[in-house]
XYZ file of C-alpha atoms in Angstrom:
769
model
C 3.626 15.794 9.303
C 4.366 19.299 10.545
C 5.098 22.615 8.979
C 4.956 26.236 10.101
C 2.655 28.401 8.027
C 5.019 31.278 7.313
C 5.934 31.342 3.632
C 3.245 33.725 2.445
C 0.809 36.385 3.626
C -1.689 36.081 6.426
C -3.884 32.983 6.569
C -6.623 32.311 9.102
C -9.724 30.443 10.242
C -12.475 30.883 12.815
C -13.582 28.445 15.475
C -16.747 27.686 13.475
C -18.701 28.856 10.439
C -22.038 29.587 12.120
C -22.697 32.206 14.769
C -25.742 33.964 16.156
C -26.259 37.614 16.893
C -24.349 38.473 20.058
C -21.842 35.613 19.789
C -18.059 35.985 19.990
C -15.990 35.001 16.936
C -12.579 33.546 17.709
C -10.071 34.286 14.956
C -6.925 32.186 14.609
C -4.240 33.401 12.217
C -0.698 32.892 10.992
C 1.389 35.431 9.108
C 4.435 37.623 9.235
C 3.876 40.682 11.360
C 1.285 43.343 12.041
C -2.253 42.545 10.846
C -5.394 44.654 10.933
C -8.521 42.649 11.715
C -12.021 43.902 11.028
C -15.519 42.600 10.352
C -17.083 43.009 6.908
C -20.333 41.992 5.322
C -19.953 39.992 2.106
C -22.243 41.300 -0.620
C -21.331 39.285 -3.718
C -18.372 37.539 -5.376
C -15.889 39.785 -7.217
C -17.497 39.391 -10.630
C -18.827 42.576 -12.219
C -17.089 45.787 -11.077
C -19.962 47.838 -12.448
C -22.469 46.508 -9.935
C -23.787 49.314 -7.725
C -22.893 47.417 -4.551
C -19.385 47.080 -3.110
C -17.853 43.660 -2.629
C -17.739 44.128 1.117
C -19.203 46.560 3.612
C -17.264 47.155 6.852
C -19.358 46.787 10.000
C -18.911 50.167 11.622
C -20.143 48.962 15.015
C -17.131 46.664 15.300
C -13.902 48.705 15.326
C -10.813 47.208 13.689
C -8.048 45.841 15.881
C -4.367 45.499 15.162
C -2.537 42.345 16.210
C 0.812 40.736 15.545
C 0.914 37.253 14.047
C 3.703 34.872 13.293
C 4.223 31.348 11.983
C 1.892 28.674 13.311
C 2.481 24.938 13.090
C 0.074 22.405 11.632
C 0.422 19.029 13.306
C -1.142 16.240 11.292
C -1.403 12.608 12.204
C -3.754 10.741 14.504
C -2.976 8.696 17.601
C -4.281 7.620 20.997
C -3.027 9.322 24.141
C -3.490 7.878 27.627
C -2.351 10.243 30.342
C -2.081 9.676 34.070
C -0.742 6.115 33.989
C 0.657 6.610 37.468
C 1.655 2.965 37.929
C 3.675 2.901 34.726
C 6.816 4.789 35.848
C 7.004 2.570 38.977
C 6.729 -0.717 37.116
C 9.850 -2.906 37.162
C 8.670 -4.945 34.166
C 6.363 -4.310 31.228
C 4.803 -6.448 28.545
C 3.047 -4.707 25.676
C 0.753 -6.341 23.127
C -1.170 -4.999 20.160
C -2.719 -6.143 16.905
C -1.611 -4.102 13.910
C -2.296 -3.972 10.194
C 0.132 -1.616 8.458
C -1.220 0.060 5.331
C 1.792 2.099 4.232
C 5.198 0.639 4.968
C 8.182 2.623 3.778
C 6.353 5.939 4.069
C 9.549 7.872 4.735
C 9.286 8.274 8.491
C 9.220 6.033 11.587
C 5.708 4.984 12.586
C 4.973 4.833 16.277
C 3.067 1.864 17.701
C 3.512 2.019 21.502
C 5.468 4.710 23.318
C 6.269 5.731 26.903
C 9.806 6.933 26.171
C 10.975 10.064 27.953
C 11.932 12.959 25.677
C 15.626 12.540 26.473
C 15.461 8.799 25.770
C 16.794 7.760 29.199
C 13.687 5.920 30.425
C 10.615 4.160 29.114
C 10.246 2.416 25.766
C 8.990 2.960 22.243
C 8.129 0.587 19.416
C 8.191 1.960 15.871
C 7.999 0.569 12.386
C 11.078 1.892 10.630
C 11.310 3.248 7.099
C 11.894 -0.278 5.781
C 8.814 -1.760 7.459
C 10.689 -3.498 10.277
C 9.655 -3.198 13.945
C 12.217 -1.632 16.252
C 12.106 -1.495 20.058
C 14.009 1.326 21.766
C 14.288 1.713 25.543
C 15.951 3.917 28.102
C 18.926 2.712 30.115
C 18.836 5.399 32.807
C 21.701 7.295 31.227
C 23.615 7.351 28.002
C 22.347 6.185 24.655
C 19.096 4.183 24.615
C 19.038 0.501 23.803
C 17.794 -0.709 20.431
C 16.484 -4.101 19.319
C 15.469 -4.251 15.658
C 13.721 -6.997 13.787
C 15.404 -7.993 10.532
C 12.038 -9.019 9.098
C 9.527 -6.552 7.663
C 5.818 -6.724 8.346
C 3.501 -7.536 5.458
C 1.506 -4.537 4.313
C -2.265 -4.952 4.481
C -2.225 -7.983 6.814
C -2.915 -8.330 10.510
C -0.028 -9.119 12.857
C 0.507 -9.497 16.567
C 3.316 -7.382 17.966
C 4.624 -8.056 21.477
C 7.392 -6.586 23.610
C 8.770 -7.355 27.044
C 11.188 -5.360 29.192
C 12.475 -6.356 32.652
C 14.574 -4.007 34.783
C 15.738 -6.718 37.191
C 16.937 -9.259 34.650
C 17.824 -6.737 31.959
C 16.100 -8.888 29.363
C 14.362 -7.132 26.473
C 12.351 -9.051 23.870
C 10.474 -8.255 20.658
C 8.229 -10.589 18.667
C 5.834 -10.231 15.753
C 3.954 -12.648 13.562
C 1.159 -12.505 10.990
C -2.217 -13.908 11.961
C -2.545 -15.502 8.544
C -0.285 -18.371 7.613
C 2.357 -17.240 5.142
C 5.225 -18.969 3.373
C 8.407 -19.364 5.347
C 9.118 -16.670 7.916
C 7.289 -13.886 6.110
C 6.268 -11.249 8.634
C 7.504 -13.406 11.544
C 10.408 -12.872 13.935
C 11.278 -12.961 17.614
C 14.427 -11.994 19.406
C 15.824 -10.855 22.745
C 18.747 -9.060 24.295
C 20.088 -9.940 27.743
C 21.887 -7.703 30.186
C 20.576 -4.755 28.288
C 20.155 -2.304 31.144
C 16.569 -1.133 31.391
C 14.938 1.901 33.001
C 11.156 1.907 32.787
C 10.679 5.092 34.827
C 9.517 6.959 31.745
C 6.509 9.201 31.439
C 3.068 8.349 32.855
C 1.720 8.786 29.338
C 1.148 6.135 26.716
C 1.016 6.990 23.025
C -0.524 4.480 20.641
C -0.051 5.169 16.934
C 2.645 7.808 17.505
C 5.940 8.045 19.376
C 8.377 10.192 21.278
C 11.818 9.881 19.769
C 15.024 11.573 20.900
C 16.214 14.197 18.458
C 12.770 14.854 16.959
C 10.861 18.016 17.754
C 7.730 17.531 19.854
C 4.295 18.482 18.555
C 3.908 20.511 21.712
C 0.352 21.708 21.084
C -0.994 18.190 20.848
C -1.974 16.120 23.887
C 0.965 13.981 24.969
C 3.304 15.958 22.658
C 4.412 13.143 20.329
C 7.430 13.703 18.137
C 6.653 15.301 14.803
C 6.428 12.844 11.932
C 5.894 9.617 13.876
C 2.249 8.776 13.114
C 1.263 5.239 12.199
C -0.480 4.399 8.938
C -2.803 1.474 9.415
C -5.100 -0.219 11.876
C -4.374 -0.973 15.510
C -6.509 -3.029 17.872
C -6.624 -3.765 21.602
C -3.332 -2.438 22.983
C -2.548 -4.024 26.350
C 0.109 -3.214 28.937
C 1.031 -5.546 31.798
C 3.391 -4.976 34.717
C 5.038 -8.358 34.173
C 7.641 -9.650 31.793
C 7.468 -12.639 29.451
C 10.123 -14.944 28.160
C 10.783 -15.028 24.459
C 9.025 -18.369 24.021
C 5.908 -17.127 25.777
C 6.041 -13.729 24.124
C 5.980 -15.184 20.634
C 2.696 -16.921 21.377
C 0.896 -14.145 23.245
C -2.043 -12.216 21.816
C -4.055 -9.325 23.260
C -7.235 -11.385 23.058
C -5.781 -14.100 25.267
C -5.105 -11.701 28.128
C -8.169 -11.167 30.353
C -8.742 -7.463 30.887
C -8.909 -7.983 34.648
C -5.914 -10.301 34.884
C -3.350 -9.669 37.593
C -0.750 -7.168 36.502
C -2.773 -5.533 33.724
C -1.981 -1.817 33.713
C -4.422 -1.059 30.941
C -6.381 -2.717 28.142
C -8.008 -0.400 25.620
C -11.083 -1.573 23.743
C -11.678 0.407 20.546
C -15.061 -1.247 19.977
C -16.568 0.940 22.716
C -17.548 4.616 22.383
C -17.301 4.435 18.599
C -19.287 7.659 18.209
C -16.685 9.750 20.007
C -12.953 10.238 20.409
C -12.951 8.518 23.795
C -11.332 5.113 24.302
C -12.237 2.939 27.265
C -9.746 1.133 29.462
C -11.540 -2.137 30.232
C -8.971 -3.225 32.824
C -10.894 -1.429 35.545
C -7.954 0.863 36.288
C -9.699 3.872 34.798
C -6.952 4.832 32.363
C -9.257 6.179 29.648
C -7.710 7.451 26.439
C -8.484 10.107 23.838
C -8.014 9.884 20.100
C -6.297 12.946 18.660
C -6.883 14.232 15.105
C -9.723 11.780 14.620
C -8.567 8.557 12.977
C -11.195 6.382 11.320
C -13.439 4.534 13.740
C -16.028 1.812 13.052
C -13.597 -0.062 10.807
C -13.167 -3.806 10.482
C -10.860 -5.485 12.942
C -9.001 -8.713 13.551
C -12.121 -10.783 14.164
C -14.233 -9.448 11.269
C -15.573 -12.504 9.431
C -17.433 -10.702 6.595
C -20.783 -12.012 7.846
C -21.815 -8.631 9.246
C -21.383 -5.179 7.728
C -23.028 -2.990 10.376
C -20.684 -2.265 13.266
C -23.580 -1.591 15.633
C -24.687 -5.231 15.315
C -21.290 -6.748 16.095
C -19.055 -4.094 17.645
C -16.556 -6.735 18.712
C -15.731 -7.274 15.040
C -15.031 -3.539 14.690
C -12.533 -3.191 17.525
C -9.875 -1.468 15.386
C -8.972 2.138 14.648
C -7.435 3.211 11.333
C -4.716 5.812 11.911
C -3.202 8.065 9.224
C -0.215 10.382 9.242
C -2.278 13.133 7.587
C -5.404 13.066 9.787
C -6.436 16.473 11.146
C -9.508 17.442 13.167
C -8.343 20.851 14.411
C -5.293 22.981 13.619
C -5.291 24.050 17.296
C -3.921 27.529 16.686
C -4.235 30.039 19.518
C -6.794 32.837 19.377
C -5.411 35.854 17.539
C -8.406 38.139 17.999
C -11.937 37.952 19.352
C -14.805 39.797 17.706
C -18.054 40.377 19.576
C -21.006 40.414 17.203
C -23.570 43.134 17.978
C -26.895 41.893 19.280
C -28.687 43.709 16.451
C -26.312 42.728 13.669
C -28.331 41.744 10.591
C -28.459 38.046 9.790
C -26.286 37.754 6.679
C -22.939 36.448 5.398
C -19.868 38.078 6.887
C -16.117 37.662 6.963
C -13.247 38.482 9.222
C -10.854 40.490 7.083
C -7.186 40.224 8.009
C -4.896 42.598 6.173
C -1.164 42.750 6.608
C -0.064 46.246 7.512
C 2.417 47.740 5.066
C 2.101 44.884 2.568
C 0.662 44.712 -0.950
C -3.028 45.271 -1.575
C -3.747 41.539 -1.919
C -1.935 40.547 1.279
C -5.167 39.779 3.089
C -7.478 36.922 3.943
C -11.260 36.963 4.125
C -12.544 34.208 6.419
C -16.308 33.842 5.886
C -19.052 32.809 8.256
C -22.803 33.111 8.680
C -24.553 35.185 11.313
C -27.920 33.599 12.068
C -30.651 35.358 14.016
C -30.792 34.982 17.765
C -33.246 32.232 18.663
C -35.835 34.690 19.921
C -35.667 36.560 16.594
C -36.201 33.589 14.299
C -39.122 34.258 11.981
C -38.744 38.048 11.949
C -37.982 37.689 8.223
C -40.125 35.708 5.775
C -37.283 34.094 3.788
C -34.663 31.702 5.121
C -31.479 31.021 3.154
C -29.713 27.769 4.083
C -26.029 27.892 3.215
C -24.869 24.299 2.506
C -21.997 24.195 4.983
C -21.838 20.395 4.951
C -20.998 20.605 1.264
C -18.445 23.344 1.883
C -16.880 21.024 4.438
C -16.886 18.035 2.114
C -14.954 20.021 -0.521
C -12.756 21.829 2.011
C -9.256 22.385 0.601
C -9.806 20.193 -2.438
C -7.930 21.642 -5.366
C -10.208 22.696 -8.209
C -8.217 20.579 -10.660
C -8.162 17.568 -8.363
C -11.048 15.414 -7.232
C -8.904 12.400 -8.176
C -10.770 12.481 -11.481
C -9.064 13.271 -14.768
C -11.933 15.207 -16.323
C -10.320 15.321 -19.739
C -9.397 11.627 -19.880
C -12.849 10.708 -18.591
C -14.467 12.709 -21.358
C -16.100 15.143 -18.934
C -14.201 18.282 -19.954
C -12.952 20.010 -23.079
C -9.635 21.434 -21.900
C -7.123 21.304 -19.128
C -7.743 22.967 -15.794
C -7.024 26.638 -15.411
C -4.752 27.745 -12.633
C -5.479 30.658 -10.344
C -3.338 32.265 -7.625
C -5.788 30.954 -5.020
C -5.059 27.380 -6.098
C -1.327 27.871 -5.806
C -1.904 29.197 -2.325
C -3.568 25.943 -1.346
C -0.809 23.922 -2.997
C 1.686 25.607 -0.663
C 0.070 24.002 2.358
C -0.867 20.365 1.695
C -0.891 19.690 5.439
C -4.092 21.720 5.825
C -5.626 19.805 2.915
C -7.741 16.733 2.993
C -11.253 16.969 1.665
C -13.760 14.151 1.541
C -12.835 13.909 -2.144
C -9.247 13.015 -1.321
C -7.459 9.903 -0.145
C -4.987 9.588 2.688
C -1.337 8.856 2.089
C -2.105 5.133 2.401
C -4.826 5.321 -0.269
C -7.847 5.038 2.033
C -10.596 7.625 1.678
C -10.995 10.734 3.840
C -14.172 10.214 5.852
C -14.084 13.248 8.149
C -13.757 16.961 7.516
C -13.435 19.981 9.784
C -13.538 23.748 9.232
C -11.201 24.213 12.184
C -8.257 24.915 9.898
C -7.698 27.437 7.102
C -10.105 26.381 4.340
C -8.752 28.250 1.358
C -11.360 27.226 -1.197
C -14.081 28.578 1.065
C -13.396 32.172 0.114
C -15.496 34.758 -1.772
C -13.048 34.837 -4.697
C -12.572 31.072 -5.193
C -13.160 29.816 -8.734
C -13.435 26.303 -10.120
C -10.475 25.726 -12.394
C -12.421 23.314 -14.607
C -15.257 25.768 -15.163
C -13.654 29.226 -14.829
C -16.505 30.264 -12.555
C -17.387 30.697 -8.903
C -18.536 27.549 -7.164
C -19.870 26.528 -3.768
C -19.591 29.355 -1.228
C -18.517 32.040 -3.681
C -21.383 31.218 -6.068
C -23.881 31.188 -3.210
C -23.029 34.819 -2.499
C -25.056 35.631 -5.634
C -28.097 34.453 -3.723
C -27.796 36.974 -0.903
C -26.914 39.725 -3.403
C -30.139 38.957 -5.277
C -32.248 39.104 -2.132
C -30.651 42.405 -1.189
C -31.542 43.831 -4.580
C -35.140 42.631 -4.228
C -35.379 44.259 -0.828
C -37.014 41.176 0.665
C -36.162 40.573 4.312
C -34.271 37.353 4.856
C -32.294 35.408 7.440
C -29.307 33.181 6.778
C -28.556 29.890 8.524
C -26.414 26.844 7.757
C -26.757 23.093 7.473
C -25.390 22.859 10.998
C -28.248 24.921 12.403
C -30.953 23.103 10.420
C -29.476 19.789 11.581
C -29.759 20.971 15.177
C -33.007 22.954 14.944
C -35.036 20.747 12.624
C -38.424 21.719 11.262
C -39.038 23.970 14.274
C -36.484 26.349 12.782
C -37.778 26.136 9.201
C -41.430 26.560 10.151
C -40.764 30.157 11.160
C -40.373 31.118 7.497
C -42.631 31.377 4.470
C -39.917 30.239 2.071
C -36.739 28.223 2.522
C -34.106 28.716 -0.175
C -31.132 26.428 -0.796
C -27.722 27.249 -2.180
C -26.394 26.087 -5.526
C -25.070 22.695 -4.424
C -26.549 21.207 -1.211
C -25.033 17.808 -1.988
C -24.277 16.597 1.561
C -27.310 16.187 3.808
C -28.028 14.578 7.166
C -31.081 12.582 8.206
C -32.071 15.472 10.452
C -32.007 17.948 7.558
C -34.044 15.656 5.304
C -36.585 15.159 8.065
C -36.734 18.902 8.731
C -37.387 19.704 5.064
C -40.086 17.054 4.697
C -41.840 18.082 7.914
C -41.660 21.724 6.846
C -43.372 20.884 3.545
C -45.932 18.711 5.289
C -46.776 21.734 7.411
C -47.425 23.997 4.429
C -43.945 25.374 3.799
C -42.376 26.319 0.471
C -38.947 25.117 -0.626
C -36.906 26.657 -3.455
C -34.161 24.228 -4.458
C -31.913 26.506 -6.519
C -29.115 24.105 -7.309
C -28.002 20.822 -8.769
C -26.892 17.494 -7.339
C -28.509 18.175 -4.007
C -29.634 15.853 -1.214
C -27.258 13.206 -2.573
C -24.766 11.898 0.015
C -25.588 10.660 3.506
C -23.766 12.984 5.902
C -23.511 12.879 9.675
C -22.304 15.348 12.259
C -20.324 14.416 15.338
C -21.946 15.102 18.704
C -18.611 15.066 20.500
C -16.111 16.693 18.116
C -17.164 20.249 17.222
C -17.923 20.952 13.554
C -16.741 17.514 12.353
C -18.783 15.920 9.566
C -18.506 12.368 8.208
C -19.171 10.799 4.801
C -18.679 7.190 3.712
C -18.874 6.710 -0.044
C -20.124 3.142 -0.098
C -20.005 1.313 -3.410
C -22.112 3.494 -5.732
C -22.486 7.055 -6.889
C -20.190 9.522 -8.575
C -17.240 9.293 -6.195
C -13.479 9.580 -5.947
C -12.952 6.598 -3.650
C -14.872 3.546 -2.531
C -15.476 2.398 1.028
C -13.666 -0.724 2.111
C -15.793 -3.831 2.620
C -17.662 -3.719 5.899
C -16.979 -0.022 6.449
C -20.053 1.738 5.048
C -21.729 2.547 8.374
C -20.835 5.882 9.936
C -19.018 5.970 13.231
C -20.780 9.231 14.220
C -24.300 7.793 14.321
C -24.226 4.177 13.161
C -26.135 5.090 9.999
C -25.543 3.466 6.640
C -23.578 5.814 4.413
C -23.469 6.228 0.663
C -26.221 7.677 -1.486
C -29.563 8.712 -0.060
C -31.050 7.067 -3.134
C -29.982 3.658 -1.835
C -31.244 4.449 1.639
C -34.733 4.757 0.088
C -34.760 8.561 0.278
C -33.780 9.755 -3.209
C -33.612 13.506 -3.801
C -36.378 13.063 -6.385
C -38.863 12.226 -3.631
C -38.238 15.489 -1.805
C -37.488 17.994 -4.571
C -38.703 16.184 -7.707
C -35.323 15.876 -9.416
C -32.101 13.943 -8.894
C -28.591 13.956 -10.299
C -28.430 13.003 -13.975
C -25.005 14.099 -15.235
C -22.048 16.411 -14.770
C -19.423 17.997 -16.988
C -17.085 20.947 -17.371
C -17.346 21.524 -21.113
C -17.406 25.316 -21.002
C -20.844 25.387 -22.591
C -23.939 25.141 -20.436
C -27.405 25.288 -22.031
C -30.645 27.161 -21.699
C -34.050 25.669 -20.923
C -37.011 25.235 -23.259
C -40.320 25.906 -21.592
C -42.874 23.117 -21.696
C -46.560 23.556 -22.473
C -47.206 23.223 -18.739
C -45.391 26.508 -18.160
C -48.248 28.370 -19.866
C -51.022 26.952 -17.697
C -51.886 26.456 -14.066
C -50.362 25.671 -11.689
C -46.960 26.534 -13.211
C -47.696 29.657 -15.235
C -47.111 32.049 -12.310
C -43.423 31.173 -12.490
C -43.128 32.807 -15.905
C -44.962 36.051 -15.366
C -42.962 38.760 -17.117
C -41.045 36.170 -19.182
C -42.043 36.063 -22.845
C -39.359 33.914 -24.448
C -39.686 30.197 -24.990
C -35.997 29.624 -24.236
C -34.753 30.886 -20.878
C -31.396 30.868 -19.132
C -29.251 31.257 -22.250
C -26.783 33.485 -20.402
C -24.831 32.906 -17.225
C -21.550 33.354 -15.400
C -21.048 29.591 -15.055
C -20.101 28.221 -18.477
C -22.386 30.718 -20.212
C -25.906 29.523 -19.380
C -28.247 28.257 -16.661
C -28.235 24.461 -17.196
C -24.745 23.196 -16.520
C -22.048 21.834 -14.224
C -24.110 19.183 -12.402
C -27.691 18.747 -13.549
C -30.785 17.000 -12.168
C -33.774 15.539 -13.972
C -37.339 14.567 -13.174
C -37.823 10.795 -13.174
C -40.776 8.941 -11.675
C -38.730 5.725 -11.699
C -36.297 7.400 -9.303
C -39.000 8.645 -6.972
C -40.219 11.908 -8.503
C -43.894 12.511 -7.594
C -46.126 11.745 -10.607
C -48.215 14.852 -9.911
C -45.186 17.130 -10.224
C -45.162 19.482 -13.211
C -42.108 19.830 -15.478
C -42.257 23.422 -16.689
C -39.004 23.334 -18.636
C -36.113 21.144 -19.678
C -32.603 21.958 -20.805
C -31.652 22.115 -24.404
C -29.380 19.319 -25.565
C -26.282 19.046 -23.424
C -22.985 18.040 -24.954
C -21.336 14.659 -25.164
C -19.241 15.618 -22.150
C -22.266 15.307 -19.874
C -22.196 11.597 -19.072
C -25.053 9.768 -17.372
C -24.137 9.209 -13.719
C -22.714 5.805 -12.871
C -25.526 4.803 -10.504
C -27.900 4.941 -13.496
C -25.861 2.564 -15.661
C -26.525 -1.132 -15.081
C -24.045 -2.387 -17.649
C -21.133 -0.702 -19.383
C -22.238 0.835 -22.660
C -21.367 3.532 -25.127
C -23.188 6.773 -25.887
C -24.059 7.890 -22.377
C -23.389 11.557 -23.159
C -25.887 14.342 -23.625
C -25.680 14.043 -27.395
C -27.267 10.556 -27.220
C -28.785 9.958 -23.800
C -32.238 11.464 -23.177
C -31.780 11.062 -19.447
C -28.969 13.624 -19.505
C -30.826 16.876 -18.912
C -31.850 19.454 -16.334
C -35.543 19.907 -15.529
C -37.467 22.780 -13.975
C -40.058 21.231 -11.701
C -42.961 22.456 -9.574
C -44.432 20.132 -6.942
C -47.663 21.141 -5.243
C -47.852 19.976 -1.626
C -50.981 18.684 0.092
C -50.636 21.254 2.888
C -50.705 24.171 0.464
C -47.038 24.891 -0.153
C -44.851 23.911 -3.068
C -41.338 22.906 -4.126
C -39.645 24.662 -7.025
C -36.500 22.948 -8.336
C -34.175 24.265 -11.034
C -32.053 21.132 -11.582
C -28.687 22.850 -12.122
C -25.724 24.221 -10.188
C -25.339 26.950 -12.815
C -28.814 28.451 -12.256
C -27.860 30.936 -9.523
C -24.925 32.222 -11.583
C -27.316 32.758 -14.497
C -29.610 34.798 -12.259
C -26.755 37.240 -11.624
C -26.370 38.339 -15.258
C -26.843 42.102 -15.734
C -27.245 42.568 -12.006
C -30.129 40.143 -11.659
C -32.223 41.361 -14.589
C -32.041 37.953 -16.305
C -35.055 35.797 -17.102
C -33.834 33.192 -14.602
C -33.788 35.866 -11.889
C -37.360 36.812 -12.851
C -38.531 33.198 -12.690
C -36.914 32.720 -9.294
C -38.410 35.964 -8.008
C -41.832 34.786 -9.156
C -41.347 31.544 -7.253
C -40.245 33.380 -4.123
C -43.052 35.924 -4.181
C -45.534 33.145 -4.916
C -44.309 31.328 -1.812
C -44.768 34.432 0.326
C -48.277 34.990 -1.025
C -49.239 31.445 -0.066
C -47.732 31.915 3.378
C -49.726 35.085 3.895
C -52.949 33.385 2.827
C -52.283 30.493 5.188
C -51.849 32.908 8.077
C -54.570 35.310 7.061
C -52.131 38.207 6.823
C -51.530 40.915 4.251
C -50.555 39.738 0.787
C -46.989 40.925 0.056
């Protein structure tokens, strides 16, 4: 899939979402003319125009620059490229073999399998699956129109086949054969045929494409390695492509398989084993010829292959059974746009949330894009503030470019919402560019789940003005801006980092701070982040979990592909797709995916609460204080708060307990010594108990019947002297922002924060703040 981004105003992204003081930000943009680029600090989402703080503050130390931008292509679709096959153009005969399992026949475009064809079609060969699901072999004749041999029999979608080709310059014989590995009635999926005296020129390019093709008459994706033709990506699994510098007769060809050809056999040009290097985009040539390959746009690795026998489900234990790669025509790991502008961050720039602002010159007021990122302190300056805000960038990545009315869940039909989704201009903007879409909540064109996400593309729902269409409120990044606005109002010094930095820095980073504060929805968490948080608490730290449905999904980060994160849904949890059998272990690290709860590390164990329910009913609830809120150790949280009911106002559905809510539950791992200082008032019938809590289908799982559907305020004292304060709701931070942070929820959170800093000071023997 390819399209130039040119039909609307400027659109952009940066090379990453986390920088440190002194770094250089690379801005990559598309648009329609002159654009002014500057650096601004983001202060809060565009909610209340009467707030005494502007939405953005330009960074005077960084002067604006003017650049010219034009259309930029987005090339989707994954494939393998092997460059430098020097022996290939000199070969007088070639046999090609591969296992394939198509998952979307008739997708509307030819699907490349093996390709060495020159751009003009005069030399080399290409095998594609045509729009009807039939394999077609095309080859160059040296001049004139290329030769074509098409199978009259379609492959069988969802089943493994062997596909084999043979071309011989000297004899002029060309052959094509395919057959299913499973016995099927009649000739289903099976055919072989040959053409003699065909005229063959194999002096094509020294580049092999697997899972894409070069086809005459189709524009090349010239920014991608190997420059395949646009719209030729394969949908399905491929395994063990092999090329030999010999030909095979039709009888022999029909019986050949990649597995029967020794990698070091005479005449083998290359044999590529996908079971190796699963944690990267590299593919090893096991022939000994050194023709290593690279996967482009990150197809799914660590997936079941031809030999998977269902006896093992962990690819690290039997990699030979996971020797396949699942390609998709909508995969994307990097838009690969050129750098439009570079911004050098001052060495003394405050750690905060910023954006590159791109504004079209001479266009309407709204013809601009704000591309956000975090500036973290330089390593030598970590700890110069007492408070550390962790922006949940893994979660932003998981939801990247998911439409607010999507999620593959019909909220109304499922009884989770009152009315239909609202539509905002920002959503229509995303709808214009489906090729930059693909969140971990979506499925590929063949119906398989998206397992990888990257910020290296325009992420249009990661903007300060993005609202959830089901809730008519800011969500994710935009809602988390309330947090930094609140800290600015308090005048408490803070630093901002991201999941990516905590993953890399571990507890050594967190231990520099007296309080660590989460965003509103830290749902996607790596092992390294969990370990860092637990070690920080064990060392006397204080954690304020100011959100809902946090610490929920196992998430991993690629060591070899910048910024790429991976999620595998498994078979449980509130999800929009389910992993295929045998494919629950992450390719990035080999870890089991799914819910942390089923890895033995439920969120309850760390923060005292875990996901209970979710809804978009337009009516969140307040919290009723418990008797424990009036006595030690929890009473300090309510100093200056006189009412029994708190959080009855908020920008997210009207109150503090809403959207996705967490409850305290010892059976799910909550510490029995934790103190519940408040619980939500009754939530509506639209808040359904999460599916992982339901053992058998039953009625009355909504908040109007089910006691387990609630949000709890919880305080957990830690043995080392710190504490955890958890609010159990995504809506809490938006409630804090009411009346410019003069709400009771803001007061409670301030009490928790100041209490954390007092404990830190006592631990260190310093002045009490």
